Amino acid sequence: MSQAPETLTSLLLAGAPESLHDALRSAPAPALEALLTELLDTGRAAWPTVPLAPAALFRHVGRHLRTEGTSLDALHQLHAADVYLACACAQGEPQALQLFEKHVLQKVAARLSRHLTAMVDEVLQVTRQRLLLGVHGGAPKIAEYSGRGSLGGWVRIVASRVGGELLEQAGRHEQTSTPPEALEQLLSRDDPERDVLQAHSRQALSESLQAALATLSERERALLRLHHLHGLTMDRIATLYAEPRSSVARHVAQARERLLKGTHRELATRLKLDGREVESLLGLVQSRLDLSLHRLMG
C-alpha cells in the first residue's frame, strides 16, 4: 500500500503542538495548502540564494503557531520573508547568515548608533552570539522568532536589552576601585615563574593588560572575546561576520598583537624595567592569553 504524498499541511502538523491539530485539520484543506505554498514562495522570492527545506520551514512555523481566530488568519499574519530567513539562520545556512548581517543587523546598528555610539560593535557582537549560537548543543535563540512581528523589530528588542545589560555592567565596573586581579589567575599555583613576580609587578601587569584592552576598538575586543574567551574557530567567526576567513584571521592576529604591544608599553612605563625584563613578564601573559582575557573581559 503506497503512502499518501507529503503535503505542506502535513509538515506543518509535524511541528505544531497536538493542541492545535484539530484547529488545523478543521481549516479548508485546499485553502490551507494554498496559503502554505504562498508562504514558501514568498520566502524563496525574497531570498532566492538561501536554500531551505520546506520541512524545516513549516516545522518552525508550526512550533510557533497561535490561533487567535482561525488557523488561516494566524498564517496570513506571519511575516513570511522574515520567517524564512530566520529559520534558515537557525539552520546555520551560510547565505542566510550573511543576508541577516547585511539586511537586519546593519540596520539595527544604524538605530543603535544614535544612543550607544561607543558600544555599537560590542552590542552587535553579543547580539550575534545570543541569536546565532546554540548553547550546549541546543538551537540558537533566533529559532524562537515566531514571525508575528517583523524580524528587524524583534532583533532591535534583543539588541536593546543587550545594550542595557552592557551599560549596567559598565556602570558597576566604574563604581569599583579594586583593580582586576587577573594575574592571580593568569598563572597557575604550581608555576615556578610565578614566584619571580613581586606583588607590585603582578598588580602592574594586571593594570597594564586592562589599560591595553581599553585602547582597542570595540570590534577588536569583540574578536578577541570570540576567539580567546569563547573558543570560536576562525571559520565560525567568519560566518558570524559574513567576512572571508582570511580577513577575520588577520584582524584577530592584529588585535592580539596590538594588545601585547600595548601591554609592553604600559609595563615599561609603570615598572621602569629594561626591555629584557619587560619581555620576560610579557611572555607570561602571552603564554596564557586565553585565561587572561577571560578574567579581564568575561
Short mmCIF file of C-alpha atoms in Angstrom, two decimals:
data_model
loop_
_atom_site.label_atom_id
_atom_site.label_comp_id
_atom_site.label_asym_id
_atom_site.label_seq_id
_atom_site.Cartn_x
_atom_site.Cartn_y
_atom_site.Cartn_z
CA MET A 1 0.00 0.00 0.00
CA SER A 2 1.56 3.27 -1.16
CA GLN A 3 1.84 6.20 1.20
CA ALA A 4 -0.01 9.43 0.56
CA PRO A 5 2.27 12.16 -0.84
CA GLU A 6 3.67 14.52 1.79
CA THR A 7 1.87 17.84 1.82
CA LEU A 8 2.87 21.17 3.29
CA THR A 9 -0.02 20.78 5.71
CA SER A 10 1.44 17.51 6.98
CA LEU A 11 4.78 19.25 7.53
CA LEU A 12 3.03 21.98 9.49
CA LEU A 13 1.24 19.41 11.63
CA ALA A 14 4.55 17.68 12.34
CA GLY A 15 5.82 20.86 14.00
CA ALA A 16 2.63 22.11 15.65
CA PRO A 17 1.67 21.08 19.19
CA GLU A 18 -1.09 18.50 19.34
CA SER A 19 -3.43 21.04 20.90
CA LEU A 20 -3.57 22.81 17.53
CA HIS A 21 -4.06 19.76 15.32
CA ASP A 22 -7.85 19.83 15.42
CA ALA A 23 -7.92 23.53 14.53
CA LEU A 24 -5.57 23.00 11.62
CA ARG A 25 -7.46 19.97 10.32
CA SER A 26 -10.74 21.89 10.51
CA ALA A 27 -9.45 24.52 8.08
CA PRO A 28 -10.41 24.00 4.41
CA ALA A 29 -7.63 21.77 3.11
CA PRO A 30 -7.19 23.42 -0.33
CA ALA A 31 -7.11 26.91 1.20
CA LEU A 32 -4.60 25.88 3.86
CA GLU A 33 -2.33 24.17 1.36
CA ALA A 34 -2.50 27.18 -0.97
CA LEU A 35 -1.64 29.55 1.88
CA LEU A 36 1.36 27.46 2.91
CA THR A 37 2.53 27.34 -0.71
CA GLU A 38 2.27 31.13 -0.87
CA LEU A 39 4.27 31.47 2.36
CA LEU A 40 7.04 29.24 0.99
CA ASP A 41 7.08 31.02 -2.38
CA THR A 42 7.27 34.43 -0.69
CA GLY A 43 10.29 33.38 1.33
CA ARG A 44 12.07 31.92 -1.68
CA ALA A 45 11.35 35.02 -3.76
CA ALA A 46 12.68 37.32 -1.03
CA TRP A 47 15.86 35.27 -0.51
CA PRO A 48 16.46 33.35 -3.75
CA THR A 49 20.05 32.39 -2.83
CA VAL A 50 19.04 30.83 0.51
CA PRO A 51 18.22 27.11 0.36
CA LEU A 52 15.72 25.93 2.96
CA ALA A 53 13.82 22.64 3.03
CA PRO A 54 10.02 23.05 3.33
CA ALA A 55 10.07 20.57 6.23
CA ALA A 56 12.37 22.84 8.24
CA LEU A 57 10.33 25.95 7.47
CA PHE A 58 6.92 24.52 8.33
CA ARG A 59 8.07 22.71 11.43
CA HIS A 60 9.37 26.10 12.57
CA VAL A 61 6.08 27.78 11.71
CA GLY A 62 4.10 25.00 13.39
CA ARG A 63 6.06 25.27 16.64
CA HIS A 64 5.20 28.97 16.97
CA LEU A 65 1.71 28.98 15.51
CA ARG A 66 -1.01 30.53 17.65
CA THR A 67 -4.63 30.51 16.66
CA GLU A 68 -6.23 33.65 17.98
CA GLY A 69 -9.00 33.38 15.42
CA THR A 70 -8.67 30.76 12.70
CA SER A 71 -5.57 28.94 11.58
CA LEU A 72 -5.76 30.70 8.24
CA ASP A 73 -5.85 34.10 9.97
CA ALA A 74 -2.78 33.22 12.04
CA LEU A 75 -0.84 32.17 8.95
CA HIS A 76 -1.94 35.25 7.00
CA GLN A 77 -0.43 37.46 9.72
CA LEU A 78 3.03 35.95 9.50
CA HIS A 79 5.95 37.95 8.05
CA ALA A 80 6.73 35.22 5.54
CA ALA A 81 10.07 36.51 4.22
CA ASP A 82 11.31 37.17 7.75
CA VAL A 83 10.29 33.73 8.99
CA TYR A 84 12.05 32.12 6.05
CA LEU A 85 15.32 34.00 6.73
CA ALA A 86 15.22 33.41 10.49
CA CYS A 87 14.56 29.70 10.05
CA ALA A 88 17.47 29.40 7.60
CA CYS A 89 19.72 31.22 10.10
CA ALA A 90 18.63 28.79 12.80
CA GLN A 91 19.72 26.00 10.46
CA GLY A 92 23.16 27.64 10.15
CA GLU A 93 22.80 28.27 6.42
CA PRO A 94 25.81 30.50 5.46
CA GLN A 95 23.95 32.54 2.84
CA ALA A 96 21.19 33.27 5.33
CA LEU A 97 23.70 34.39 7.98
CA GLN A 98 25.33 36.78 5.52
CA LEU A 99 21.98 38.26 4.49
CA PHE A 100 20.90 38.54 8.13
CA GLU A 101 24.08 40.53 8.81
CA LYS A 102 23.52 42.85 5.85
CA HIS A 103 19.77 43.39 5.93
CA VAL A 104 18.94 43.07 9.61
CA LEU A 105 21.93 43.58 11.91
CA GLN A 106 23.40 46.51 9.99
CA LYS A 107 20.06 48.33 10.12
CA VAL A 108 19.89 47.65 13.83
CA ALA A 109 23.42 49.10 14.11
CA ALA A 110 22.26 52.33 12.48
CA ARG A 111 19.49 52.66 15.06
CA LEU A 112 21.77 51.79 17.97
CA SER A 113 24.40 54.33 16.96
CA ARG A 114 22.06 57.13 17.98
CA HIS A 115 22.08 56.00 21.60
CA LEU A 116 25.07 53.71 22.17
CA THR A 117 27.74 55.17 19.89
CA ALA A 118 30.72 53.87 21.86
CA MET A 119 29.28 50.37 22.29
CA VAL A 120 27.67 49.52 18.97
CA ASP A 121 30.21 46.88 17.90
CA GLU A 122 30.14 45.18 21.27
CA VAL A 123 26.33 45.21 21.42
CA LEU A 124 26.14 43.74 17.92
CA GLN A 125 28.65 41.03 18.73
CA VAL A 126 26.85 39.94 21.87
CA THR A 127 23.57 40.04 19.92
CA ARG A 128 25.10 37.80 17.22
CA GLN A 129 26.24 35.34 19.84
CA ARG A 130 22.90 35.37 21.60
CA LEU A 131 20.84 34.88 18.45
CA LEU A 132 23.01 32.70 16.24
CA LEU A 133 24.98 30.40 18.56
CA GLY A 134 23.28 27.46 20.20
CA VAL A 135 24.06 26.83 23.87
CA HIS A 136 25.12 23.33 24.97
CA GLY A 137 24.12 21.87 21.62
CA GLY A 138 20.67 23.45 21.67
CA ALA A 139 19.02 25.53 18.97
CA PRO A 140 20.11 29.18 18.63
CA LYS A 141 17.77 31.83 20.02
CA ILE A 142 16.74 33.00 16.55
CA ALA A 143 14.80 29.74 16.34
CA GLU A 144 12.40 31.37 18.83
CA TYR A 145 11.32 34.04 16.31
CA SER A 146 7.63 33.46 15.60
CA GLY A 147 7.05 35.74 12.63
CA ARG A 148 4.16 37.63 14.21
CA GLY A 149 6.21 40.84 14.20
CA SER A 150 8.99 41.98 11.89
CA LEU A 151 12.36 40.30 12.28
CA GLY A 152 14.10 43.67 12.39
CA GLY A 153 11.91 44.86 15.25
CA TRP A 154 12.42 41.62 17.16
CA VAL A 155 16.21 41.85 16.78
CA ARG A 156 16.16 45.52 17.86
CA ILE A 157 14.47 44.48 21.10
CA VAL A 158 17.13 41.83 21.73
CA ALA A 159 19.94 44.29 20.91
CA SER A 160 18.42 46.98 23.14
CA ARG A 161 18.33 44.55 26.05
CA VAL A 162 21.94 43.59 25.38
CA GLY A 163 22.89 47.28 25.33
CA GLY A 164 21.15 47.82 28.65
CA GLU A 165 22.97 44.88 30.19
CA LEU A 166 26.35 46.13 28.94
CA LEU A 167 25.70 49.65 30.20
CA GLU A 168 24.74 48.26 33.58
CA GLN A 169 27.89 46.15 33.69
CA ALA A 170 30.00 49.16 32.70
CA GLY A 171 28.39 51.19 35.48
CA ARG A 172 29.20 48.52 38.05
CA HIS A 173 32.78 48.35 36.76
CA GLU A 174 33.25 52.12 37.10
CA GLN A 175 31.98 52.04 40.67
CA THR A 176 34.61 49.55 41.87
CA SER A 177 38.02 50.85 42.83
CA THR A 178 39.66 47.44 43.14
CA PRO A 179 41.78 46.58 40.06
CA PRO A 180 41.06 43.16 38.48
CA GLU A 181 43.38 40.53 39.93
CA ALA A 182 43.93 38.95 36.54
CA LEU A 183 47.45 37.79 37.14
CA GLU A 184 46.48 35.81 40.24
CA GLN A 185 44.51 33.52 37.92
CA LEU A 186 46.75 34.07 34.92
CA LEU A 187 49.48 31.90 36.46
CA SER A 188 48.74 28.50 37.91
CA ARG A 189 49.70 27.91 41.54
CA ASP A 190 52.40 25.41 40.65
CA ASP A 191 54.12 27.65 38.10
CA PRO A 192 57.66 28.35 39.37
CA GLU A 193 57.83 31.58 37.38
CA ARG A 194 55.01 32.95 39.48
CA ASP A 195 57.33 33.36 42.47
CA VAL A 196 59.62 35.64 40.47
CA LEU A 197 56.99 38.36 40.39
CA GLN A 198 56.69 40.63 43.38
CA ALA A 199 53.27 41.90 44.43
CA HIS A 200 53.75 45.29 42.77
CA SER A 201 54.75 43.60 39.49
CA ARG A 202 51.65 41.42 39.50
CA GLN A 203 49.43 44.44 40.04
CA ALA A 204 51.23 46.42 37.35
CA LEU A 205 50.83 43.58 34.86
CA SER A 206 47.12 43.29 35.60
CA GLU A 207 46.64 47.06 35.25
CA SER A 208 48.74 47.14 32.08
CA LEU A 209 46.58 44.47 30.45
CA GLN A 210 43.46 46.40 31.41
CA ALA A 211 44.86 49.65 30.02
CA ALA A 212 45.94 47.97 26.79
CA LEU A 213 42.49 46.44 26.32
CA ALA A 214 40.93 49.88 26.71
CA THR A 215 42.93 51.17 23.72
CA LEU A 216 41.48 48.53 21.39
CA SER A 217 38.39 49.22 19.32
CA GLU A 218 35.06 47.61 20.18
CA ARG A 219 35.46 45.34 17.16
CA GLU A 220 38.94 44.23 18.21
CA ARG A 221 37.75 43.41 21.72
CA ALA A 222 34.78 41.53 20.26
CA LEU A 223 37.05 39.44 18.02
CA LEU A 224 39.40 38.61 20.88
CA ARG A 225 36.46 37.72 23.08
CA LEU A 226 35.01 35.35 20.47
CA HIS A 227 38.29 33.60 19.71
CA HIS A 228 40.09 33.55 23.06
CA LEU A 229 37.22 33.67 25.53
CA HIS A 230 34.51 31.67 23.74
CA GLY A 231 36.86 29.47 21.73
CA LEU A 232 35.24 30.04 18.33
CA THR A 233 37.21 28.96 15.28
CA MET A 234 38.12 31.44 12.55
CA ASP A 235 35.63 29.72 10.25
CA ARG A 236 32.80 30.24 12.74
CA ILE A 237 33.71 33.89 13.36
CA ALA A 238 33.92 34.46 9.60
CA THR A 239 30.40 33.07 9.24
CA LEU A 240 29.07 35.30 12.02
CA TYR A 241 30.62 38.41 10.49
CA ALA A 242 29.90 37.36 6.90
CA GLU A 243 33.54 38.02 6.01
CA PRO A 244 36.30 35.91 4.43
CA ARG A 245 38.13 33.65 6.86
CA SER A 246 41.50 35.11 5.87
CA SER A 247 40.29 38.61 6.70
CA VAL A 248 38.94 37.57 10.11
CA ALA A 249 42.14 35.66 10.96
CA ARG A 250 44.22 38.70 10.05
CA HIS A 251 42.09 41.01 12.19
CA VAL A 252 42.24 38.67 15.19
CA ALA A 253 46.03 38.43 14.88
CA GLN A 254 46.32 42.21 14.58
CA ALA A 255 44.14 42.75 17.65
CA ARG A 256 46.20 40.27 19.64
CA GLU A 257 49.43 41.96 18.53
CA ARG A 258 48.10 45.39 19.46
CA LEU A 259 47.10 44.09 22.88
CA LEU A 260 50.54 42.64 23.56
CA LYS A 261 52.38 45.74 22.32
CA GLY A 262 50.13 47.98 24.39
CA THR A 263 50.77 45.85 27.46
CA HIS A 264 54.53 46.03 26.77
CA ARG A 265 54.43 49.83 26.67
CA GLU A 266 52.36 50.06 29.84
CA LEU A 267 54.65 47.68 31.73
CA ALA A 268 57.79 49.54 30.70
CA THR A 269 56.27 52.81 31.91
CA ARG A 270 54.83 51.51 35.18
CA LEU A 271 57.75 49.36 36.33
CA LYS A 272 60.69 51.27 34.82
CA LEU A 273 62.14 47.98 33.56
CA ASP A 274 64.53 47.40 30.69
CA GLY A 275 63.41 45.60 27.55
CA ARG A 276 64.58 42.14 28.62
CA GLU A 277 62.75 42.27 31.95
CA VAL A 278 59.58 43.53 30.31
CA GLU A 279 59.76 40.76 27.71
CA SER A 280 60.05 38.19 30.50
CA LEU A 281 56.88 39.44 32.17
CA LEU A 282 55.07 39.77 28.88
CA GLY A 283 55.95 36.20 27.99
CA LEU A 284 53.92 35.04 30.95
CA VAL A 285 50.93 36.96 29.62
CA GLN A 286 51.27 35.77 26.05
CA SER A 287 51.53 32.11 27.02
CA ARG A 288 48.24 32.32 28.89
CA LEU A 289 46.35 34.96 26.92
CA ASP A 290 43.08 32.99 26.82
CA LEU A 291 42.79 32.87 30.59
CA SER A 292 43.90 36.46 30.95
CA LEU A 293 41.20 37.65 28.58
CA HIS A 294 38.64 35.51 30.38
CA ARG A 295 39.39 37.36 33.60
CA LEU A 296 39.52 40.83 32.08
CA MET A 297 36.69 40.56 29.52
CA GLY A 298 34.42 37.78 30.79
#
